[in-house]
CSV table of C-alpha atoms and ligand atoms in Angstrom, one decimal:
chain,number,residue,atom,x,y,z
A,1,MET,CA,-3.5,-18.8,-10.0
A,2,LYS,CA,-0.1,-17.4,-9.2
A,3,LYS,CA,0.6,-16.2,-12.7
A,4,THR,CA,-2.8,-14.4,-13.2
A,5,LEU,CA,-1.6,-10.9,-12.5
A,6,TYR,CA,1.4,-11.3,-14.8
A,7,LEU,CA,-0.8,-12.8,-17.6
A,8,LYS,CA,-3.4,-10.0,-17.1
A,9,PHE,CA,-0.6,-7.4,-17.5
A,10,ILE,CA,0.7,-9.1,-20.7
A,11,LEU,CA,-2.8,-9.3,-22.0
A,12,ALA,CA,-3.3,-5.6,-21.4
A,13,TYR,CA,0.0,-5.0,-23.2
A,14,PHE,CA,-1.1,-7.2,-26.1
A,15,ILE,CA,-4.5,-5.4,-26.3
A,16,PHE,CA,-2.7,-2.0,-26.2
A,17,GLY,CA,-0.4,-3.3,-29.1
A,18,VAL,CA,-3.3,-4.5,-31.2
A,19,PHE,CA,-5.3,-1.3,-30.7
A,20,SER,CA,-2.3,0.9,-31.6
A,21,PHE,CA,-1.7,-1.2,-34.7
A,22,ILE,CA,-5.4,-1.0,-35.8
A,23,ILE,CA,-5.5,2.8,-35.2
A,24,VAL,CA,-2.2,3.3,-37.1
A,25,THR,CA,-3.2,1.1,-40.0
A,26,THR,CA,-6.8,2.5,-40.4
A,27,PHE,CA,-6.8,6.2,-39.5
A,28,VAL,CA,-3.3,7.2,-40.3
A,29,PRO,CA,-3.2,6.1,-44.0
A,30,SER,CA,-6.5,7.9,-44.9
A,31,MET,CA,-5.4,11.0,-43.0
A,32,THR,CA,-2.0,11.1,-44.6
A,33,ARG,CA,-3.4,10.5,-48.1
A,34,GLU,CA,-5.9,13.3,-47.5
A,35,LEU,CA,-3.2,15.7,-46.3
A,36,LEU,CA,-1.0,15.0,-49.3
A,37,VAL,CA,-3.8,15.3,-51.8
A,38,ARG,CA,-4.9,18.6,-50.3
A,39,ASP,CA,-1.3,19.9,-50.3
A,40,LYS,CA,-0.8,18.9,-53.9
A,41,ALA,CA,-4.2,20.4,-54.9
A,42,GLU,CA,-3.3,23.7,-53.3
A,43,HIS,CA,0.0,23.8,-55.1
A,44,LEU,CA,-1.7,23.0,-58.5
A,45,TYR,CA,-4.5,25.4,-57.9
A,46,VAL,CA,-2.0,28.3,-57.5
A,47,GLU,CA,-0.6,27.3,-60.9
A,48,ALA,CA,-4.0,26.9,-62.5
A,49,SER,CA,-5.1,30.3,-61.3
A,50,ARG,CA,-1.9,31.8,-62.6
A,51,ILE,CA,-2.6,30.2,-66.0
A,52,SER,CA,-6.2,31.3,-66.1
A,53,ASP,CA,-5.3,34.8,-65.2
A,54,THR,CA,-2.6,35.1,-67.8
A,55,TYR,CA,-2.4,32.8,-70.8
A,56,ALA,CA,-6.0,31.7,-70.9
A,57,THR,CA,-7.5,35.2,-70.4
A,58,GLY,CA,-5.1,36.4,-73.0
A,59,LEU,CA,-6.3,33.7,-75.4
A,60,TYR,CA,-10.0,34.7,-74.9
A,61,ALA,CA,-9.1,38.4,-75.3
A,62,SER,CA,-7.3,37.4,-78.5
A,63,GLU,CA,-4.1,38.9,-77.2
A,64,THR,CA,-2.2,35.7,-77.8
A,65,ASP,CA,-2.8,32.8,-80.2
A,66,LEU,CA,-3.4,29.2,-79.3
A,67,GLU,CA,0.0,27.9,-80.5
A,68,THR,CA,1.9,30.3,-78.2
A,69,VAL,CA,-0.2,29.3,-75.2
A,70,LYS,CA,0.2,25.6,-76.0
A,71,GLU,CA,4.0,26.0,-76.2
A,72,GLN,CA,4.1,27.8,-72.8
A,73,LEU,CA,1.7,25.3,-71.2
A,74,ASP,CA,3.6,22.3,-72.6
A,75,SER,CA,6.8,23.2,-70.9
A,76,LEU,CA,4.9,24.1,-67.7
A,77,ALA,CA,3.2,20.7,-67.8
A,78,VAL,CA,6.6,18.9,-68.1
A,79,TYR,CA,7.8,21.0,-65.2
A,80,LEU,CA,4.7,20.2,-63.0
A,81,ASP,CA,4.7,16.5,-64.2
A,82,SER,CA,1.0,16.9,-65.0
A,83,THR,CA,-1.4,17.4,-67.8
A,84,ILE,CA,-2.8,21.0,-68.4
A,85,ARG,CA,-6.0,21.5,-70.2
A,86,ILE,CA,-8.2,24.4,-71.1
A,87,ILE,CA,-11.8,23.2,-71.4
A,88,ASN,CA,-14.9,25.1,-72.5
A,89,PRO,CA,-17.9,25.1,-70.2
A,90,SER,CA,-19.6,22.6,-72.6
A,91,GLY,CA,-16.7,20.2,-72.1
A,92,ARG,CA,-14.9,20.8,-75.4
A,93,LEU,CA,-11.1,20.6,-75.1
A,94,VAL,CA,-9.6,23.9,-76.3
A,95,LEU,CA,-6.1,22.9,-75.4
A,96,ASP,CA,-4.5,19.7,-74.0
A,97,THR,CA,-0.7,19.5,-73.3
A,98,ASP,CA,-1.0,15.7,-74.0
A,99,ARG,CA,-2.2,16.1,-77.5
A,100,PRO,CA,-1.1,18.1,-80.5
A,101,LEU,CA,-3.3,21.1,-81.6
A,102,ASN,CA,-5.8,19.8,-84.2
A,103,VAL,CA,-8.7,22.0,-84.9
A,104,GLU,CA,-10.5,19.4,-87.0
A,105,ASP,CA,-10.3,16.7,-84.4
A,106,GLU,CA,-12.5,18.2,-81.8
A,107,VAL,CA,-12.5,16.3,-78.4
A,108,THR,CA,-15.4,16.8,-76.0
A,109,ILE,CA,-15.4,15.4,-72.5
A,110,GLU,CA,-18.7,13.6,-72.0
A,111,ASN,CA,-20.7,14.6,-68.9
A,112,PHE,CA,-18.3,17.4,-68.1
A,113,ASP,CA,-19.7,19.3,-65.2
A,114,PRO,CA,-17.5,21.8,-63.4
A,115,THR,CA,-19.9,21.9,-60.5
A,116,ALA,CA,-19.2,18.3,-59.7
A,117,THR,CA,-16.4,19.3,-57.3
A,118,SER,CA,-19.3,20.3,-55.0
A,119,GLY,CA,-17.8,23.6,-53.7
A,120,SER,CA,-14.2,22.4,-53.8
A,121,TYR,CA,-11.6,23.4,-56.4
A,122,TYR,CA,-10.4,19.9,-57.0
A,123,MET,CA,-11.7,16.3,-57.4
A,124,VAL,CA,-10.0,12.9,-57.1
A,125,ASN,CA,-11.4,10.5,-59.6
A,126,ASP,CA,-11.1,9.4,-63.3
A,127,PHE,CA,-12.4,12.8,-64.4
A,128,PHE,CA,-15.8,11.9,-65.9
A,129,GLY,CA,-14.3,8.6,-67.2
A,130,ASN,CA,-11.6,10.5,-69.2
A,131,PHE,CA,-8.6,8.7,-67.5
A,132,ASP,CA,-8.2,5.0,-66.8
A,133,GLN,CA,-6.6,5.8,-63.3
A,134,GLU,CA,-7.3,8.1,-60.4
A,135,MET,CA,-6.2,11.6,-61.0
A,136,ILE,CA,-6.3,14.9,-58.9
A,137,SER,CA,-8.0,17.4,-61.1
A,138,VAL,CA,-7.7,21.0,-60.1
A,139,PHE,CA,-10.1,23.6,-61.6
A,140,SER,CA,-9.6,27.3,-62.1
A,141,PRO,CA,-12.3,29.2,-64.0
A,142,ILE,CA,-11.2,31.6,-66.9
A,143,THR,CA,-13.3,34.8,-66.6
A,144,TYR,CA,-13.4,37.3,-69.3
A,145,ARG,CA,-15.7,40.3,-69.1
A,146,TYR,CA,-17.4,38.9,-66.1
A,147,MET,CA,-18.2,35.7,-67.8
A,148,VAL,CA,-16.8,32.2,-67.3
A,149,LYS,CA,-15.3,31.4,-70.7
A,150,GLY,CA,-13.8,28.1,-69.7
A,151,TYR,CA,-11.6,26.3,-67.2
A,152,VAL,CA,-8.0,25.6,-66.7
A,153,VAL,CA,-7.7,22.1,-65.4
A,154,ILE,CA,-4.5,20.5,-64.2
A,155,HIS,CA,-4.5,16.7,-63.8
A,156,CYS,CA,-1.9,15.0,-61.8
A,157,SER,CA,-1.6,11.2,-61.3
A,158,MET,CA,-2.5,9.9,-57.9
A,159,ALA,CA,0.1,7.1,-58.3
A,160,GLU,CA,2.8,9.6,-57.3
A,161,ILE,CA,1.0,10.8,-54.2
A,162,GLN,CA,0.4,7.1,-53.3
A,163,VAL,CA,4.2,6.6,-53.4
A,164,SER,CA,4.9,9.5,-51.0
A,165,CYS,CA,2.0,8.4,-48.8
A,166,ASN,CA,3.4,4.9,-48.6
A,167,SER,CA,6.9,6.2,-47.6
A,168,MET,CA,5.3,8.4,-44.9
A,169,LEU,CA,3.2,5.4,-43.6
A,170,ASN,CA,6.4,3.4,-43.4
A,171,ILE,CA,7.8,6.0,-41.0
A,172,SER,CA,4.6,5.7,-38.9
A,173,TYR,CA,4.8,1.9,-38.8
A,174,ILE,CA,8.5,2.0,-37.8
A,175,THR,CA,7.7,4.5,-35.1
A,176,LEU,CA,4.9,2.3,-33.9
A,177,VAL,CA,7.1,-0.7,-33.6
A,178,ILE,CA,9.8,1.3,-31.8
A,179,LEU,CA,7.2,2.6,-29.4
A,180,LEU,CA,5.8,-0.9,-28.7
A,181,LEU,CA,9.3,-2.1,-28.1
A,182,LEU,CA,10.1,0.8,-25.8
A,183,SER,CA,6.8,0.2,-23.9
A,184,LEU,CA,8.3,-3.2,-23.1
A,185,ILE,CA,10.3,-1.2,-20.5
A,186,ILE,CA,7.1,-0.8,-18.5
A,187,LEU,CA,6.7,-4.6,-18.6
A,188,ILE,CA,10.3,-4.9,-17.2
A,189,PHE,CA,9.6,-2.3,-14.5
A,190,PHE,CA,6.3,-4.1,-13.6
A,191,THR,CA,8.1,-7.4,-13.3
A,192,GLU,CA,11.0,-6.0,-11.3
A,193,MET,CA,9.0,-3.6,-9.0
A,194,VAL,CA,5.7,-5.2,-8.6
A,195,TYR,CA,5.5,-8.8,-9.8
A,196,ILE,CA,8.7,-10.3,-8.2
A,197,PRO,CA,8.2,-8.5,-4.8
A,198,LEU,CA,4.5,-9.6,-4.9
A,199,ARG,CA,5.5,-13.2,-5.5
A,200,LYS,CA,8.0,-13.0,-2.6
A,201,ILE,CA,5.2,-11.6,-0.4
A,202,THR,CA,2.7,-14.3,-1.5
A,203,TYR,CA,5.2,-17.0,-0.9
A,204,ALA,CA,6.0,-15.5,2.6
A,205,THR,CA,2.2,-15.4,3.5
A,206,GLU,CA,2.0,-19.1,2.4
A,207,GLN,CA,4.8,-19.9,4.7
A,208,TYR,CA,3.2,-18.0,7.6
A,209,ALA,CA,-0.1,-19.6,6.9
A,210,ALA,CA,1.6,-23.0,7.1
A,211,GLY,CA,3.0,-21.9,10.5
A,212,ASN,CA,6.5,-21.1,9.6
A,213,MET,CA,6.6,-17.8,11.4
A,214,HIS,CA,10.4,-17.6,11.3
A,215,TYR,CA,10.5,-17.3,7.5
A,216,GLU,CA,12.2,-14.1,6.5
A,217,PHE,CA,12.3,-12.4,3.2
A,218,GLN,CA,13.8,-9.3,1.7
A,219,VAL,CA,12.1,-6.7,-0.6
A,220,GLU,CA,14.6,-4.0,-1.4
A,221,SER,CA,12.3,-1.0,-2.2
A,222,ASP,CA,11.1,2.0,-0.3
A,223,ASP,CA,7.7,2.3,-1.9
A,224,GLU,CA,4.3,0.9,-0.7
A,225,ILE,CA,5.3,-2.7,-1.7
A,226,GLY,CA,8.5,-2.4,0.3
A,227,TYR,CA,6.5,-1.1,3.3
A,228,LEU,CA,4.0,-3.9,3.0
A,229,ALA,CA,6.8,-6.5,3.0
A,230,ALA,CA,8.4,-4.8,6.0
A,231,CYS,CA,5.1,-4.8,7.9
A,232,LEU,CA,4.5,-8.5,7.0
A,233,ASN,CA,8.0,-9.3,8.2
A,234,TYR,CA,7.4,-7.4,11.4
A,235,MET,CA,4.0,-9.0,11.9
A,236,ALA,CA,5.5,-12.5,11.5
A,237,SER,CA,8.4,-11.7,13.9
A,238,GLN,CA,5.9,-10.5,16.4
A,239,ILE,CA,3.7,-13.6,16.1
A,240,ALA,CA,6.9,-15.8,16.2
A,241,GLY,CA,7.9,-13.9,19.4
A,242,ALA,CA,4.4,-14.4,20.9
A,243,GLU,CA,4.6,-18.1,20.0
A,244,ASP,CA,8.0,-18.4,21.6
A,245,ASP,CA,6.6,-16.6,24.7
A,246,GLN,CA,3.7,-19.0,24.7
A,247,LYS,CA,6.0,-22.0,24.6
A,248,LYS,CA,8.1,-20.5,27.4
A,249,PHE,CA,5.0,-19.8,29.4
A,250,VAL,CA,3.7,-23.3,29.1
A,251,ALA,CA,7.1,-24.7,30.0
A,252,ASN,CA,7.2,-22.5,33.0
A,253,VAL,CA,3.7,-23.4,34.1
A,254,SER,CA,4.4,-27.1,33.7
A,255,HIS,CA,7.6,-26.7,35.7
A,256,ASP,CA,6.0,-24.8,38.5
A,257,PHE,CA,3.2,-27.3,38.7
A,258,ARG,CA,5.5,-30.3,38.6
A,259,SER,CA,7.8,-29.4,41.5
A,260,PRO,CA,5.1,-29.1,44.2
A,261,LEU,CA,3.4,-32.2,42.8
A,262,THR,CA,6.6,-34.2,42.9
A,263,SER,CA,7.3,-33.2,46.5
A,264,ILE,CA,3.6,-33.9,47.5
A,265,ARG,CA,3.8,-37.3,45.8
A,266,GLY,CA,7.2,-38.0,47.4
A,267,TYR,CA,6.0,-37.3,50.9
A,268,LEU,CA,2.7,-39.2,50.5
A,269,GLU,CA,4.5,-42.3,49.1
A,270,ALA,CA,7.0,-42.1,51.9
A,271,MET,CA,4.1,-42.0,54.4
A,272,ILE,CA,2.3,-44.9,52.8
A,273,ASP,CA,5.4,-47.2,52.6
A,274,GLY,CA,6.4,-46.3,56.1
A,275,THR,CA,9.6,-44.4,55.2
A,276,ILE,CA,8.2,-41.6,57.2
A,277,PRO,CA,7.0,-43.0,60.6
A,278,PRO,CA,3.4,-42.2,61.7
A,279,GLU,CA,4.6,-39.9,64.5
A,280,MET,CA,6.2,-37.6,61.8
A,281,HIS,CA,3.1,-37.6,59.6
A,282,ASP,CA,1.8,-34.3,61.1
A,283,LYS,CA,5.0,-32.4,60.1
A,284,TYR,CA,5.0,-33.8,56.5
A,285,LEU,CA,1.2,-33.3,56.0
A,286,ASN,CA,1.8,-29.6,56.9
A,287,ILE,CA,4.5,-29.5,54.2
A,288,VAL,CA,2.1,-31.2,51.7
A,289,LEU,CA,-0.6,-28.6,52.7
A,290,SER,CA,1.8,-25.7,52.1
A,291,GLU,CA,2.6,-27.2,48.7
A,292,THR,CA,-1.1,-27.5,47.8
A,293,GLU,CA,-1.4,-23.8,48.9
A,294,ARG,CA,1.3,-23.0,46.4
A,295,LEU,CA,-0.5,-24.8,43.7
A,296,THR,CA,-3.8,-23.0,44.5
A,297,LYS,CA,-2.0,-19.7,44.4
A,298,LEU,CA,-0.4,-20.5,41.1
A,299,THR,CA,-3.7,-21.6,39.6
A,300,ASN,CA,-5.4,-18.4,40.9
A,301,SER,CA,-2.7,-16.2,39.4
A,302,LEU,CA,-2.8,-18.0,36.1
A,303,LEU,CA,-6.6,-17.5,36.0
A,304,SER,CA,-6.3,-13.8,36.8
A,305,LEU,CA,-3.7,-13.3,34.1
A,306,ASN,CA,-5.8,-15.2,31.6
A,307,ASN,CA,-8.9,-13.1,32.4
A,308,LEU,CA,-6.9,-9.9,32.0
A,309,ASN,CA,-5.5,-11.0,28.7
A,310,THR,CA,-8.8,-12.3,27.2
A,311,ARG,CA,-11.0,-9.5,28.5
A,312,GLY,CA,-8.4,-6.9,27.6
A,313,MET,CA,-9.8,-3.4,28.4
A,314,LEU,CA,-13.0,-4.7,29.9
A,315,LEU,CA,-12.7,-3.0,33.3
A,316,ASP,CA,-15.5,-2.5,35.7
A,317,ARG,CA,-14.6,1.1,36.6
A,318,THR,CA,-16.3,3.0,39.4
A,319,ASN,CA,-15.4,6.0,41.5
A,320,PHE,CA,-14.2,4.7,44.9
A,321,ASP,CA,-12.2,5.9,47.9
A,322,ILE,CA,-8.6,4.6,47.4
A,323,ASN,CA,-7.8,5.5,51.1
A,324,SER,CA,-10.3,3.0,52.5
A,325,VAL,CA,-9.0,0.3,50.0
A,326,LEU,CA,-5.4,0.9,51.1
A,327,ARG,CA,-6.4,0.7,54.8
A,328,ALA,CA,-8.4,-2.5,54.3
A,329,THR,CA,-5.6,-4.2,52.3
A,330,ALA,CA,-3.0,-3.2,55.0
A,331,VAL,CA,-5.3,-4.7,57.7
A,332,SER,CA,-5.5,-8.0,55.8
A,333,PHE,CA,-1.7,-8.4,56.3
A,334,GLU,CA,-1.9,-7.6,60.1
A,335,GLY,CA,-1.1,-11.3,61.0
A,336,THR,CA,1.9,-11.6,58.8
A,337,CYS,CA,3.2,-8.2,59.8
A,338,ARG,CA,2.9,-9.1,63.5
A,339,ARG,CA,4.8,-12.3,62.9
A,340,LYS,CA,7.7,-10.4,61.3
A,341,THR,CA,7.2,-7.3,63.5
A,342,ILE,CA,6.8,-5.2,60.4
A,343,VAL,CA,4.9,-1.9,60.7
A,344,ILE,CA,2.9,-0.6,57.7
A,345,GLU,CA,3.0,3.2,57.8
A,346,MET,CA,0.2,5.0,55.9
A,347,VAL,CA,0.8,8.5,54.7
A,348,LEU,CA,-2.5,9.3,52.8
A,349,THR,CA,-3.7,12.4,51.1
A,350,GLY,CA,-6.9,13.6,52.8
A,351,ASP,CA,-9.5,11.5,54.6
A,352,GLU,CA,-11.1,10.3,51.4
A,353,LEU,CA,-9.7,10.4,47.9
A,354,TYR,CA,-11.7,9.2,45.0
A,355,VAL,CA,-10.2,7.5,42.0
A,356,TYR,CA,-11.9,6.2,38.9
A,357,ALA,CA,-10.8,2.6,38.4
A,358,ASP,CA,-11.7,-1.1,38.8
A,359,VAL,CA,-11.8,-1.5,42.6
A,360,GLU,CA,-11.3,-5.3,42.6
A,361,LYS,CA,-8.3,-5.1,40.3
A,362,ILE,CA,-6.7,-2.3,42.2
A,363,GLN,CA,-7.2,-4.3,45.4
A,364,GLN,CA,-5.3,-7.1,43.8
A,365,VAL,CA,-2.5,-4.7,42.7
A,366,LEU,CA,-2.1,-3.4,46.3
A,367,TYR,CA,-2.3,-6.9,47.7
A,368,ASN,CA,0.5,-8.2,45.4
A,369,LEU,CA,2.7,-5.1,46.1
A,370,LEU,CA,2.3,-5.3,49.8
A,371,ASP,CA,2.7,-9.1,49.8
A,372,ASN,CA,6.1,-8.7,48.0
A,373,ALA,CA,7.1,-5.8,50.3
A,374,ILE,CA,6.5,-7.9,53.4
A,375,LYS,CA,8.1,-11.0,51.8
A,376,PHE,CA,11.3,-9.2,50.9
A,377,SER,CA,11.5,-7.0,54.1
A,378,HIS,CA,13.7,-7.8,57.0
A,379,HIS,CA,12.2,-8.4,60.4
A,380,ASP,CA,11.5,-5.2,62.5
A,381,SER,CA,11.3,-2.9,59.5
A,382,VAL,CA,8.8,-0.4,58.2
A,383,ILE,CA,6.8,-0.4,55.0
A,384,LYS,CA,5.6,3.0,53.9
A,385,VAL,CA,2.4,3.3,51.8
A,386,GLU,CA,2.0,6.9,50.5
A,387,THR,CA,-0.4,8.7,48.2
A,388,SER,CA,0.2,12.0,46.5
A,389,VAL,CA,-1.7,14.0,43.8
A,390,LYS,CA,0.1,15.5,40.9
A,391,ASN,CA,-1.3,16.8,37.6
A,392,ASN,CA,-4.8,15.5,38.3
A,393,LYS,CA,-3.5,12.0,38.9
A,394,LEU,CA,-3.1,10.0,42.1
A,395,PHE,CA,0.3,8.4,42.7
A,396,VAL,CA,0.5,5.4,45.1
A,397,SER,CA,3.9,4.4,46.5
A,398,VAL,CA,4.7,1.1,48.3
A,399,LYS,CA,8.1,1.4,49.8
A,400,ASP,CA,10.1,-1.2,51.8
A,401,SER,CA,13.6,-1.3,53.1
A,402,GLY,CA,14.1,-5.0,52.3
A,403,ILE,CA,16.6,-6.9,50.2
A,404,GLY,CA,16.1,-4.7,47.1
A,405,ILE,CA,16.4,-5.8,43.5
A,406,PRO,CA,19.7,-6.1,41.7
A,407,LYS,CA,20.1,-3.6,38.8
A,408,GLU,CA,20.3,-6.3,36.1
A,409,ASP,CA,17.0,-7.8,37.3
A,410,LEU,CA,15.0,-4.6,37.3
A,411,LYS,CA,13.7,-4.9,33.8
A,412,MET,CA,12.9,-8.6,34.1
A,413,ILE,CA,10.8,-8.5,37.3
A,414,TRP,CA,7.7,-7.7,35.2
A,415,ASN,CA,8.1,-10.8,33.1
A,416,ARG,CA,5.9,-13.8,33.8
A,417,PHE,CA,7.5,-16.4,36.1
A,418,TYR,CA,10.5,-14.2,36.8
A,419,LYS,CA,12.0,-14.6,40.2
A,420,SER,CA,15.3,-13.1,41.0
A,421,ASP,CA,18.0,-15.4,42.4
A,422,LEU,CA,18.1,-13.2,45.5
A,423,SER,CA,14.4,-13.8,46.3
A,424,ARG,CA,14.5,-17.5,46.0
A,425,GLY,CA,15.8,-18.1,49.5
A,426,LYS,CA,13.3,-15.6,51.0
A,427,ASP,CA,10.2,-16.7,49.1
A,428,LYS,CA,9.7,-20.4,48.3
A,429,LYS,CA,6.0,-20.0,47.5
A,430,GLY,CA,6.4,-17.2,44.9
A,431,THR,CA,5.1,-17.9,41.4
A,432,GLY,CA,6.8,-15.0,39.6
A,433,LEU,CA,3.4,-14.0,38.3
A,434,GLY,CA,2.5,-11.3,40.8
A,435,LEU,CA,4.2,-8.3,39.2
A,436,SER,CA,3.1,-9.3,35.7
A,437,ILE,CA,-0.5,-9.2,36.9
A,438,VAL,CA,0.1,-5.8,38.5
A,439,LYS,CA,1.6,-4.4,35.4
A,440,GLU,CA,-1.2,-5.8,33.2
A,441,ILE,CA,-3.9,-4.3,35.4
A,442,ILE,CA,-2.2,-0.8,35.6
A,443,ASN,CA,-1.7,-0.8,31.9
A,444,CYS,CA,-5.3,-1.8,31.3
A,445,HIS,CA,-6.2,1.4,33.1
A,446,GLY,CA,-4.0,3.3,30.7
A,447,GLU,CA,-1.6,4.2,33.6
A,448,ASN,CA,2.0,3.3,34.5
A,449,ILE,CA,3.9,1.6,37.2
A,450,ASN,CA,7.6,2.0,38.0
A,451,VAL,CA,10.1,0.7,40.4
A,452,ILE,CA,13.0,2.3,42.1
A,453,SER,CA,15.3,-0.1,43.9
A,454,THR,CA,18.7,-0.5,45.4
A,455,GLU,CA,20.1,-3.9,46.2
A,456,GLY,CA,20.3,-4.3,49.9
A,457,ALA,CA,18.5,-1.0,50.7
A,458,GLY,CA,14.9,-1.6,49.6
A,459,SER,CA,12.4,-1.1,46.8
A,460,GLU,CA,9.7,1.4,46.0
A,461,PHE,CA,6.9,0.7,43.6
A,462,ILE,CA,4.9,3.7,42.3
A,463,PHE,CA,1.8,3.6,40.2
A,464,SER,CA,-0.6,6.2,39.0
A,465,LEU,CA,-4.4,6.2,38.8
A,466,PRO,CA,-6.9,8.7,37.4
A,467,LEU,CA,-8.6,10.8,40.0
A,468,SER,CA,-12.4,10.7,40.0
A,469,GLU,CA,-13.9,13.7,38.1
A,470,ASP,CA,-16.8,14.0,40.5
A,471,GLU,CA,-15.5,13.6,44.0
A,472,GLU,CA,-19.0,13.4,45.5
A,473,ASP,CA,-19.5,10.0,43.9
B,501,LIG,P1,6.3,-13.5,43.2
B,501,LIG,O1,4.8,-13.8,43.1
B,501,LIG,O2,7.1,-14.7,43.1
B,501,LIG,O3,6.7,-12.6,44.2
B,501,LIG,P2,6.5,-11.3,41.5
B,501,LIG,O4,6.1,-11.2,40.1
B,501,LIG,O5,5.6,-10.5,42.4
B,501,LIG,O6,6.6,-12.8,41.8
B,501,LIG,O7,7.9,-10.8,41.7
B,501,LIG,C1,8.9,-11.1,40.8
B,501,LIG,C2,10.3,-10.9,41.4
B,501,LIG,O8,10.5,-9.6,41.6
B,501,LIG,C3,10.4,-11.5,42.8
B,501,LIG,O9,10.8,-12.9,42.7
B,501,LIG,C4,11.5,-10.7,43.4
B,501,LIG,O10,12.8,-11.2,42.9
B,501,LIG,C5,11.3,-9.4,42.8
B,501,LIG,N1,10.6,-8.5,43.7
B,501,LIG,C6,9.3,-8.1,43.6
B,501,LIG,N2,9.0,-7.2,44.6
B,501,LIG,C7,10.1,-7.1,45.3
B,501,LIG,C8,10.4,-6.3,46.5
B,501,LIG,N3,9.5,-5.5,47.1
B,501,LIG,N4,11.7,-6.3,47.0
B,501,LIG,C9,12.6,-7.1,46.4
B,501,LIG,N5,12.3,-7.9,45.3
B,501,LIG,C10,11.1,-7.8,44.8
């Protein structure tokens, strides 16, 4: 299966080779032969025409005698390496450079037909059975007083042409072999640039499919294959990162569940075996109750995070008055604020201000932010909740003057289960999930949340929301 692409390419190369060979061995020989024959015929025709215009016409006009013409043509025949003949229209040989002149021994070519060339001035055959091998025979008519008196025919053996044809074909075959060998370079390129990287990619995908997301591979090229490999590497590293996060998440969840459960179990066992005397039960049952509250909070937070993740962008958006939601959320913290003598100051834009968002989710955002602000504020302090409108967006700010967040922790506070060392003393029930839920919700709305904080001076969380397009809603 793995070798299929390579085999296909080799097969294509083989088919290409076979076809090239067939074409070169079938078409090229006939074309070369035809070309050489035509060339030779043209050359001989020029000679034949010259002879018919000069010697032969002179012979018929009785200006020269047969012996003189024969002498001249004999030497020309040697020069042309051919046989020159003068033939009467009836087929009788008047002169033949291959035979001595003999008036008594009259030779006639049987079936001689000058029109047999069918419009051409030459023919390639045994010349009406007159030769025992293939000859090129070139015709040139001898005209005297507007009448065809005979023909000058030059015969040349095809064997000679065949020899030149073969040597030319040898050149073609050698060129073909060289081209086929050179085209092997394509095969080498294919192997280096496509096949080997593809094998690496296939092997990597097998590794990933088997769950080895940390497998890394290198494809050194800046073309599409290199890009594919880089994307695959990146995808695997992202999945590996997500897997690691998942593991960390599960470890954190287990840890956060285990500690309250351990303390609940410890107190209950101590109560049962009498280590804690009955008069102290109330106190410890309250601790157990607060631990169960922590577990409930943790479970609820995990459920909201899970819903946000799985439902992704599925928000139930409506146009609602953010001012009334802000006021209602602040009211829900009245009891806690009274205990810590904290004042929530509201600086709201307008009486009513409509935004387009998921009201329940935004309520949760405000609840988490105010909860943190109160948790990390000192007694007798003020928390300021402010809204402002800029660039057709609403900005909500929740500002406290509490313990603040150390600079090095600022980036981490959005991570799940993150609790700064500073906060641990102040907030024992915290799950470290509140801000990750907040960020997730705001990002789901396509908006942003930021924090400005100075350790020891306080923190300000600002997030944006889209204003309602139709304020009457
Ligand atoms: P938790 O539910 O434990 O409060 P969060 O995700 O809401 O978890 O907060 C994570 C951490 O961010 C907190 O443990 C705390 O260290 C820090 N933090 C959040 N809000 C504030 C704030 N208003 N002032 C100071 N620190 C804060």
